[in-house]
Coordinates of C-alpha atoms in Angstrom, one line a residue:
X1 CA -0.3 0.2 -0.1
X2 CA 1.4 3.3 -0.9
X3 CA 1.4 6.4 1.3
X4 CA 0.0 9.8 0.2
X5 CA 3.1 11.0 0.7
X6 CA 3.7 13.3 -2.8
X7 CA 6.2 11.5 -4.3
X8 CA 5.2 12.0 -8.2
X9 CA 7.2 8.6 -9.4
X10 CA 3.8 6.9 -8.8
X11 CA 1.8 5.6 -11.2
X12 CA -1.4 7.6 -11.5
X13 CA -3.9 4.5 -11.4
X14 CA -5.8 3.2 -9.7
X15 CA -6.4 6.4 -7.2
X16 CA -7.8 5.5 -3.7
X17 CA -9.1 8.8 -2.0
X18 CA -7.6 9.2 1.4
X19 CA -10.5 8.3 3.6
X20 CA -10.2 5.2 2.3
X21 CA -6.8 4.4 3.1
X22 CA -6.4 1.5 5.2
X23 CA -3.1 3.1 7.4
X24 CA -1.4 6.4 8.0
X25 CA 1.7 7.0 6.6
X26 CA 4.6 6.6 8.8
X27 CA 5.6 9.6 10.6
X28 CA 9.0 8.9 9.4
X29 CA 8.2 9.7 6.1
X30 CA 6.7 13.1 6.9
X31 CA 8.7 16.3 6.7
X32 CA 9.6 17.9 9.5
X33 CA 9.6 21.4 8.2
X34 CA 5.9 20.8 6.9
X35 CA 4.0 23.1 9.2
X36 CA 6.8 26.0 8.3
X37 CA 6.0 25.7 5.0
X38 CA 2.0 25.6 5.4
X39 CA 2.9 29.1 7.4
X40 CA 4.6 30.1 4.3
X41 CA 1.9 29.2 1.9
X42 CA -0.6 30.2 4.0
X43 CA 1.2 34.1 3.8
X44 CA 1.5 33.6 0.2
X45 CA -2.3 32.7 -0.1
X46 CA -3.5 35.7 2.8
X47 CA -1.9 38.3 0.5
X48 CA -3.3 37.4 -2.8
X49 CA -6.8 37.4 -0.9
X50 CA -6.1 40.9 1.1
X51 CA -5.5 42.5 -2.8
X52 CA -9.2 41.0 -3.9
X53 CA -11.1 43.2 -1.4
X54 CA -8.9 46.0 0.1
X55 CA -9.3 47.8 -3.0
X56 CA -12.5 48.6 -2.7
X57 CA -12.5 51.1 0.3
X58 CA -10.1 53.3 -1.6
X59 CA -12.5 54.0 -4.8
X60 CA -13.5 57.6 -3.2
X61 CA -9.8 58.6 -3.1
X62 CA -8.9 56.8 -6.4
X63 CA -11.9 59.0 -8.2
X64 CA -10.6 62.6 -7.0
X65 CA -6.8 61.6 -6.8
X66 CA -6.5 59.9 -10.6
X67 CA -9.6 61.5 -11.9
X68 CA -10.6 57.8 -12.4
X69 CA -14.5 57.7 -13.6
X70 CA -17.2 54.6 -12.6
X71 CA -15.6 52.7 -15.6
X72 CA -12.1 53.0 -14.6
X73 CA -12.7 51.9 -11.1
X74 CA -14.8 49.2 -12.2
X75 CA -11.8 48.0 -14.5
X76 CA -9.5 48.4 -11.6
X77 CA -11.3 46.0 -9.4
X78 CA -12.1 43.2 -12.3
X79 CA -8.8 43.5 -14.4
X80 CA -7.3 41.4 -11.7
X81 CA -10.2 39.2 -11.0
X82 CA -10.6 38.7 -14.8
X83 CA -6.7 37.8 -15.5
X84 CA -6.7 35.5 -12.5
X85 CA -9.6 33.5 -13.1
X86 CA -8.3 33.0 -17.1
X87 CA -5.2 31.6 -16.3
X88 CA -6.1 29.2 -13.4
X89 CA -6.4 26.3 -15.4
X90 CA -3.2 27.2 -17.6
X91 CA -1.2 27.9 -14.7
X92 CA -2.2 24.7 -12.8
X93 CA -0.9 22.8 -15.5
X94 CA 2.0 24.8 -16.2
X95 CA 3.1 24.1 -12.2
X96 CA 2.5 20.1 -13.1
X97 CA 4.8 20.4 -15.8
X98 CA 7.8 22.9 -14.7
X99 CA 7.7 22.4 -11.1
X100 CA 5.6 23.6 -8.0
X101 CA 8.2 25.9 -6.1
X102 CA 9.5 27.3 -9.5
X103 CA 5.5 28.7 -10.5
X104 CA 5.4 29.8 -6.9
X105 CA 8.4 31.6 -7.0
X106 CA 7.3 33.1 -10.1
X107 CA 4.2 34.6 -8.9
X108 CA 5.6 35.9 -5.7
X109 CA 7.8 38.1 -8.1
X110 CA 5.0 39.0 -10.6
X111 CA 2.8 39.7 -7.8
X112 CA 5.2 41.9 -5.9
X113 CA 6.3 43.9 -9.2
X114 CA 3.0 44.4 -9.7
X115 CA 1.6 45.4 -6.7
X116 CA 5.2 48.1 -7.1
X117 CA 4.0 49.4 -10.2
X118 CA 0.4 49.6 -8.9
X119 CA 1.1 51.5 -5.5
X120 CA 3.1 54.4 -8.0
X121 CA 0.6 54.2 -11.0
X122 CA 0.2 57.8 -12.3
X123 CA -3.2 57.8 -14.4
X124 CA -6.0 54.9 -14.7
X125 CA -4.4 53.0 -17.3
X126 CA -1.5 52.3 -15.4
X127 CA -3.5 51.3 -12.5
X128 CA -5.3 48.9 -14.6
X129 CA -2.5 47.3 -16.2
X130 CA -0.7 47.0 -12.7
X131 CA -3.7 45.1 -11.4
X132 CA -3.9 43.2 -14.6
X133 CA -0.3 41.9 -14.0
X134 CA -0.8 41.0 -10.5
X135 CA -3.5 38.7 -11.8
X136 CA -1.2 36.9 -13.5
X137 CA 0.8 36.6 -10.1
X138 CA -2.6 35.3 -8.2
X139 CA -3.0 32.9 -10.5
X140 CA 0.3 31.0 -10.0
X141 CA 0.1 31.7 -6.3
X142 CA -3.5 30.2 -6.2
X143 CA -2.9 27.0 -7.8
X144 CA 0.6 26.3 -6.5
X145 CA -0.2 27.0 -3.0
X146 CA -2.6 23.9 -3.0
X147 CA -1.0 21.8 -4.8
X148 CA 2.5 22.5 -2.5
X149 CA 0.0 21.2 0.1
X150 CA -1.0 18.0 -1.7
X151 CA 2.8 17.1 -2.0
X152 CA 3.9 18.2 1.6
X153 CA 1.1 16.4 4.0
X154 CA 0.1 13.1 4.0
X155 CA -3.5 11.6 4.4
X156 CA -3.6 11.8 7.6
X157 CA -2.8 15.7 8.3
X158 CA -4.0 16.9 5.0
X159 CA -7.7 17.9 5.6
X160 CA -6.2 20.3 8.7
X161 CA -3.8 21.6 6.2
X162 CA -6.2 22.3 3.7
X163 CA -8.6 23.7 6.4
X164 CA -5.5 26.0 7.7
X165 CA -5.3 27.1 4.1
X166 CA -8.8 28.1 3.7
X167 CA -8.0 30.0 7.3
X168 CA -5.7 32.0 5.3
X169 CA -8.2 32.9 2.3
X170 CA -11.3 33.9 4.9
X171 CA -9.0 36.0 7.0
X172 CA -7.4 38.3 4.1
X173 CA -11.2 38.0 2.9
X174 CA -12.5 39.8 6.0
X175 CA -9.2 41.9 6.8
X176 CA -8.9 43.8 3.3
X177 CA -11.5 46.4 4.1
X178 CA -10.1 47.1 7.8
X179 CA -6.7 47.2 6.5
X180 CA -7.3 49.2 3.8
X181 CA -9.3 52.1 5.5
X182 CA -6.7 51.8 8.5
X183 CA -4.1 52.4 6.0
X184 CA -5.8 55.3 4.1
X185 CA -6.3 57.3 7.2
X186 CA -2.4 57.9 7.9
X187 CA -1.0 57.5 4.2
X188 CA -1.1 57.7 0.7
X189 CA -3.5 55.3 -1.8
X190 CA -0.5 53.5 -3.0
X191 CA 0.4 52.2 0.5
X192 CA -2.5 49.5 0.4
X193 CA -0.1 48.1 -2.6
X194 CA 3.2 48.4 -1.6
X195 CA 2.4 46.4 2.3
X196 CA 2.7 43.4 -0.5
X197 CA 6.3 43.8 -1.1
X198 CA 7.5 43.0 2.5
X199 CA 5.2 39.8 2.1
X200 CA 5.8 38.7 -1.3
X201 CA 10.2 39.2 -0.7
X202 CA 9.7 37.2 2.5
X203 CA 7.5 34.6 0.9
X204 CA 10.2 34.4 -2.1
X205 CA 13.0 33.8 0.7
X206 CA 11.2 31.1 2.4
X207 CA 9.8 29.3 -0.4
X208 CA 13.0 29.0 -1.8
X209 CA 14.7 27.7 1.4
X210 CA 12.0 25.4 2.5
X211 CA 9.6 24.4 0.1
X212 CA 10.8 21.5 -1.8
X213 CA 10.4 20.8 -5.7
X214 CA 7.8 18.8 -7.5
X215 CA 6.5 18.3 -10.5
X216 CA 4.8 15.5 -13.0
X217 CA 7.9 13.1 -14.0
X218 CA 6.2 12.8 -17.2
X219 CA 6.8 15.7 -18.5
X220 CA 4.2 16.3 -20.9
X221 CA 4.6 18.6 -23.7
X222 CA 2.8 22.1 -23.3
X223 CA -0.7 22.2 -24.4
X224 CA -0.5 25.7 -25.9
X225 CA -4.2 25.7 -27.8
X226 CA -5.6 24.3 -24.9
X227 CA -3.9 27.3 -22.7
X228 CA -5.3 29.8 -24.9
X229 CA -9.0 28.8 -25.4
X230 CA -9.6 28.0 -21.5
X231 CA -8.2 31.5 -20.7
X232 CA -10.3 33.1 -23.7
X233 CA -13.4 31.1 -22.2
X234 CA -13.0 31.8 -18.7
X235 CA -12.1 35.8 -19.2
X236 CA -15.5 35.7 -21.6
X237 CA -17.7 33.9 -19.0
X238 CA -16.8 35.4 -15.9
X239 CA -16.6 39.0 -17.6
X240 CA -20.1 38.3 -18.6
X241 CA -21.1 37.3 -15.0
X242 CA -19.5 40.3 -13.6
X243 CA -20.9 42.6 -16.1
X244 CA -24.1 41.2 -16.2
X245 CA -26.0 42.8 -13.4
X246 CA -24.9 46.5 -14.7
X247 CA -26.0 46.5 -18.4
X248 CA -28.7 43.5 -17.9
X249 CA -28.4 40.3 -19.0
X250 CA -29.8 40.6 -22.7
X251 CA -27.3 43.4 -23.4
X252 CA -25.0 43.2 -26.4
X253 CA -21.7 44.0 -24.1
X254 CA -22.9 40.9 -21.8
X255 CA -23.9 38.5 -24.2
X256 CA -21.3 38.7 -27.1
X257 CA -18.6 38.0 -24.3
X258 CA -20.8 35.3 -22.6
X259 CA -21.1 34.0 -26.6
X260 CA -16.9 34.2 -27.2
X261 CA -16.4 32.4 -23.7
X262 CA -18.9 29.4 -24.4
X263 CA -17.9 28.6 -27.4
X264 CA -14.2 28.7 -26.4
X265 CA -14.4 26.2 -23.4
X266 CA -16.8 24.1 -25.9
X267 CA -13.6 24.1 -28.1
X268 CA -11.3 23.7 -25.4
X269 CA -13.4 20.4 -24.1
X270 CA -13.5 19.2 -27.2
X271 CA -9.3 19.3 -28.1
X272 CA -8.9 18.0 -24.6
X273 CA -10.3 14.8 -25.8
X274 CA -8.9 14.5 -28.7
X275 CA -5.1 16.1 -28.1
X276 CA -2.7 13.6 -26.6
X277 CA -1.5 15.7 -23.8
X278 CA -4.1 17.6 -22.8
X279 CA -3.8 20.1 -19.7
X280 CA -7.0 19.1 -18.1
X281 CA -7.7 15.3 -18.1
X282 CA -11.1 15.3 -19.0
X283 CA -11.3 11.2 -17.8
X284 CA -11.9 13.2 -14.7
X285 CA -15.2 14.2 -14.8
X286 CA -16.2 10.3 -15.2
X287 CA -15.3 9.7 -11.4
X288 CA -18.6 10.3 -9.7
X289 CA -16.6 11.7 -6.5
X290 CA -15.1 14.6 -8.9
X291 CA -18.5 15.5 -9.9
X292 CA -19.8 15.5 -6.5
X293 CA -16.9 17.5 -5.5
X294 CA -17.2 20.1 -8.2
X295 CA -20.8 20.0 -7.5
X296 CA -20.4 21.4 -3.8
X297 CA -17.2 23.8 -4.5
X298 CA -19.3 25.5 -6.9
X299 CA -22.4 26.1 -3.9
X300 CA -20.0 26.4 -1.4
X301 CA -18.2 29.6 -3.3
X302 CA -21.9 30.4 -4.6
X303 CA -23.2 30.7 -0.7
X304 CA -19.9 32.4 0.4
X305 CA -20.0 35.3 -1.9
X306 CA -23.4 35.6 -2.4
X307 CA -24.6 36.0 1.3
X308 CA -21.3 38.4 1.6
X309 CA -22.7 40.4 -1.3
X310 CA -26.0 40.6 0.4
X311 CA -24.8 40.7 3.8
X312 CA -23.3 44.3 2.8
X313 CA -26.3 45.7 0.8
X314 CA -28.2 45.1 4.2
X315 CA -25.5 46.4 6.4
X316 CA -25.2 49.8 4.5
X317 CA -28.3 50.2 2.6
X318 CA -30.6 48.5 5.4
X319 CA -29.3 49.5 8.6
X320 CA -27.5 52.7 7.6
X321 CA -23.5 51.4 8.7
X322 CA -20.9 53.3 6.6
X323 CA -18.0 51.0 4.9
X324 CA -16.0 50.9 8.1
X325 CA -18.7 49.9 10.0
X326 CA -20.0 47.3 8.1
X327 CA -16.9 45.3 7.6
X328 CA -16.3 45.6 11.4
X329 CA -19.6 43.7 11.8
X330 CA -19.0 41.1 9.3
X331 CA -15.7 40.4 11.0
X332 CA -17.3 37.5 13.2
X333 CA -18.1 35.5 10.2
X334 CA -14.4 35.4 9.1
X335 CA -12.9 35.1 12.5
X336 CA -15.3 31.7 13.0
X337 CA -13.8 30.6 10.0
X338 CA -10.4 31.4 11.4
X339 CA -10.9 30.1 15.0
X340 CA -12.6 26.8 14.3
X341 CA -10.0 26.3 11.2
X342 CA -7.1 27.1 14.2
X343 CA -8.4 24.2 16.0
X344 CA -8.5 21.9 13.9
X345 CA -12.6 21.0 14.1
X346 CA -12.8 20.7 10.5
X347 CA -10.5 18.1 10.0
X348 CA -11.6 16.3 13.0
X349 CA -14.9 16.4 12.0
X350 CA -14.4 15.0 8.2
X351 CA -12.4 12.4 10.0
X352 CA -15.4 10.8 12.1
X353 CA -18.4 11.9 9.5
X354 CA -16.7 11.2 6.0
X355 CA -17.0 14.2 3.5
X356 CA -20.3 13.7 2.5
X357 CA -21.8 14.1 5.7
X358 CA -19.4 17.1 6.4
X359 CA -20.5 18.9 3.6
X360 CA -24.5 18.1 4.6
X361 CA -23.9 19.6 8.0
X362 CA -21.8 22.7 6.9
X363 CA -24.0 23.6 4.1
X364 CA -27.1 23.2 6.5
X365 CA -25.0 25.6 9.0
X366 CA -24.7 27.9 6.1
X367 CA -28.1 28.1 5.1
X368 CA -29.5 28.3 8.4
X369 CA -27.0 31.2 9.0
X370 CA -28.8 33.3 6.2
X371 CA -32.0 32.3 7.1
X372 CA -31.0 33.9 11.0
X373 CA -29.8 37.1 9.4
X374 CA -32.9 37.3 7.2
X375 CA -35.2 37.2 9.8
X376 CA -33.3 37.9 12.8
X377 CA -31.5 40.7 11.4
X378 CA -33.9 42.4 9.7
X379 CA -34.8 46.3 9.8
X380 CA -33.3 49.2 12.2
X381 CA -35.1 48.1 15.2
X382 CA -33.8 44.4 15.1
X383 CA -30.5 45.0 17.0
X384 CA -27.2 43.4 15.7
X385 CA -27.6 40.1 18.0
X386 CA -29.9 38.5 15.3
X387 CA -27.0 39.2 12.8
X388 CA -24.5 38.1 14.8
X389 CA -26.0 34.9 15.8
X390 CA -26.7 34.3 11.8
X391 CA -23.0 35.3 11.3
X392 CA -21.4 32.7 13.6
X393 CA -23.3 29.7 11.7
X394 CA -22.5 31.0 8.4
X395 CA -18.9 31.0 9.4
X396 CA -19.4 27.4 11.1
X397 CA -20.8 26.2 8.2
X398 CA -18.3 27.3 6.0
X399 CA -15.6 26.0 8.4
X400 CA -17.4 22.6 7.7
X401 CA -17.7 22.7 4.3
X402 CA -14.6 24.6 3.0
X403 CA -11.9 22.1 4.0
X404 CA -13.9 18.8 2.8
X405 CA -14.7 20.2 -0.6
X406 CA -11.2 21.5 -1.2
X407 CA -10.4 17.7 0.1
X408 CA -12.3 16.2 -2.1
X409 CA -11.3 18.0 -5.3
X410 CA -7.9 17.9 -4.8
X411 CA -8.1 14.2 -3.7
X412 CA -9.8 13.0 -6.7
X413 CA -6.7 13.5 -9.3
X414 CA -3.2 11.8 -8.8
X415 CA -0.8 13.7 -6.9
X416 CA 1.0 14.2 -10.5
X417 CA -1.2 16.3 -11.3
X418 CA -2.2 18.3 -8.6
X419 CA -1.7 21.6 -10.0
X420 CA -4.3 21.1 -12.5
X421 CA -6.2 20.1 -9.9
X422 CA -5.8 23.0 -7.9
X423 CA -6.6 24.9 -10.9
X424 CA -9.8 23.3 -11.1
X425 CA -10.4 24.5 -7.3
X426 CA -9.4 27.8 -7.8
X427 CA -11.9 27.9 -11.5
X428 CA -14.6 26.6 -8.7
X429 CA -14.3 29.2 -6.3
X430 CA -14.3 32.3 -9.4
X431 CA -17.4 30.6 -10.7
X432 CA -19.7 29.8 -7.8
X433 CA -18.6 33.1 -6.3
X434 CA -19.6 34.9 -9.8
X435 CA -22.6 33.3 -10.2
X436 CA -23.9 33.9 -6.6
X437 CA -23.3 37.4 -6.6
X438 CA -25.0 37.8 -9.9
X439 CA -27.8 35.5 -9.7
X440 CA -28.4 36.7 -6.0
X441 CA -28.1 40.0 -7.5
X442 CA -31.0 39.4 -10.0
X443 CA -33.4 38.3 -7.5
X444 CA -32.3 41.1 -5.4
X445 CA -33.1 43.9 -8.1
X446 CA -36.5 42.0 -9.3
X447 CA -38.0 41.7 -5.9
X448 CA -36.6 45.6 -5.2
X449 CA -38.6 47.1 -8.6
X450 CA -41.8 44.4 -7.8
X451 CA -42.3 46.3 -4.2
X452 CA -41.6 50.0 -5.2
X453 CA -44.3 52.7 -5.6
X454 CA -45.9 52.4 -9.2
X455 CA -44.7 56.3 -9.6
X456 CA -41.0 54.9 -9.4
X457 CA -41.2 51.3 -10.7
X458 CA -38.4 49.9 -12.9
X459 CA -36.0 51.7 -10.9
X460 CA -32.5 50.2 -10.7
X461 CA -30.8 50.6 -7.4
X462 CA -31.7 52.2 -4.2
X463 CA -30.1 55.5 -4.8
X464 CA -31.6 56.2 -8.3
X465 CA -35.0 55.1 -6.4
X466 CA -34.8 57.8 -3.4
X467 CA -33.7 60.5 -6.1
X468 CA -37.2 59.7 -7.7
X469 CA -39.2 59.3 -4.7
X470 CA -40.6 62.2 -3.0
X471 CA -40.4 62.5 0.9
X472 CA -43.6 60.7 1.5
X473 CA -42.8 57.9 -0.5
X474 CA -39.0 57.4 0.8
X475 CA -39.8 55.1 3.8
X476 CA -41.6 52.8 1.2
X477 CA -38.8 52.4 -1.0
X478 CA -36.6 51.5 2.1
X479 CA -39.1 49.0 3.2
X480 CA -39.3 47.6 -0.4
X481 CA -35.5 47.3 -0.5
X482 CA -35.2 45.7 3.0
X483 CA -38.1 43.0 1.7
X484 CA -35.8 42.4 -1.3
X485 CA -32.7 41.5 0.7
X486 CA -34.5 39.4 3.1
X487 CA -35.9 37.7 0.5
X488 CA -32.9 36.8 -1.6
X489 CA -30.9 35.8 1.5
X490 CA -34.0 33.1 2.2
X491 CA -33.6 32.1 -1.3
X492 CA -29.9 32.1 -1.4
X493 CA -30.3 29.9 1.9
X494 CA -32.7 27.3 0.5
X495 CA -30.3 27.1 -2.8
X496 CA -27.4 26.6 -0.5
X497 CA -29.5 24.2 1.7
X498 CA -30.6 22.1 -1.3
X499 CA -27.7 21.9 -3.6
X500 CA -25.4 21.0 -0.3
X501 CA -27.9 17.7 0.2
X502 CA -27.2 17.1 -3.7
X503 CA -23.5 17.0 -3.5
X504 CA -23.4 15.4 -0.4
X505 CA -25.7 12.4 -2.1
X506 CA -23.4 12.0 -4.9
X507 CA -20.3 11.9 -2.8
X508 CA -22.0 9.5 -0.6
X509 CA -22.8 7.6 -3.9
X510 CA -19.5 7.7 -5.1
X511 CA -18.0 6.5 -1.5
X512 CA -19.9 3.4 -1.4
X513 CA -19.0 2.1 -5.1
X514 CA -15.5 3.0 -5.0
X515 CA -15.4 1.6 -1.0
X516 CA -12.0 -0.8 -1.1
X517 CA -12.6 -4.5 -0.7
X518 CA -11.3 -6.9 1.8
X519 CA -8.2 -8.4 0.9
X520 CA -7.1 -11.5 1.8
X521 CA -4.4 -11.8 4.7

């Protein structure tokens, strides 16, 4: 019986899920530096996630200092996400071929260089270009960090390591607005990018010294056409998801990139099925466990991104908090995820309950939290207690479901293709998060419009509705928006709960079918 130590010289088949292992890896096979290596990996992951959110608080300053238009601001935010999501599959494939350590170091260099360029950008165009460059580094970091974890940790310790990796992601997401606000209170806007430089430098030195090099020993030829098609497809579809709520789903500037992206992804799948050296093995999708993990990963990202989008609307536009106050009040969500993963609770429950039950429990808690926020945190007189309870439930659910989901996706793929698996995991997060914001945002807009007084029906946002409303109608407009937010949260909760049970059922059936048969002594 082989251990799960990641020596890529092993044959890729048959591949057994770690939770089916009959004995743990010998302690002597474990890298004594593995937890230090994980700290380095989490540091790299933290800086990537910080940059996803830190820019939001600088929007007013950038509008003044750089004369940025609304379109400029949107591109500053979206350029990073578009480039990163478009390159995830390609970055994972390159890491497998050329070495995960090498690509991790390259990602840190590109991310640091892009951050320096962004900090001293002289106009909006330079900042947008710098953000796109940072997206290249971010794609390399997002895939190689998880791939390295798969190589360094064995079956027993891997779920906890992935949980800590996820905790770093959650901390970065929550800390971005708080850190950005603190820096902007004392320094100029470029400081929010300069803080990346010492982290990138420290990470580069630590990776060079500590992280072992691993890669696919088969040395497959690069799939250049596959890389082009996957990048074009992902950028097109993600751009359509991002721009749909703003321009309308039937607008030409949404339909055209969506059509190009869908066509490119279709061509990518057809090419990968026939090329002798695919960057993504389509055979993965014949594995029930992989498909169940994919469905669950989408739903975790859908629930997390969609719920945070609605929470922001709820806190700022319904309850009247400013950006910093709203950020402080959402912090318990991320802190719960961090605390539970640091305690190893998700890993312990995963070992005790199995993947399917862990996901079912986690998604149920997430749905219950969303419902609690909608019901218990509604209205200016509801207080913060009901919302806090909901946030704690949501944090507990994500802390249980996210490590189980990532473990399920990554362990469905042979170790030699860990980079490709990390690319799939990152792509799921991008797609699921984008869909969560887009779909629940569309529900929010539709419900809001239907609840407005007849004289201002059809207005697209709360600000526009209030501008068109008379003083007597203002209260009705606020009530309509609060009702729309709560309805969207309840619909999101129902979708997360139903989808979580479906993903758990798929994984349960796959586990039963793949369970090892007893062997003769």
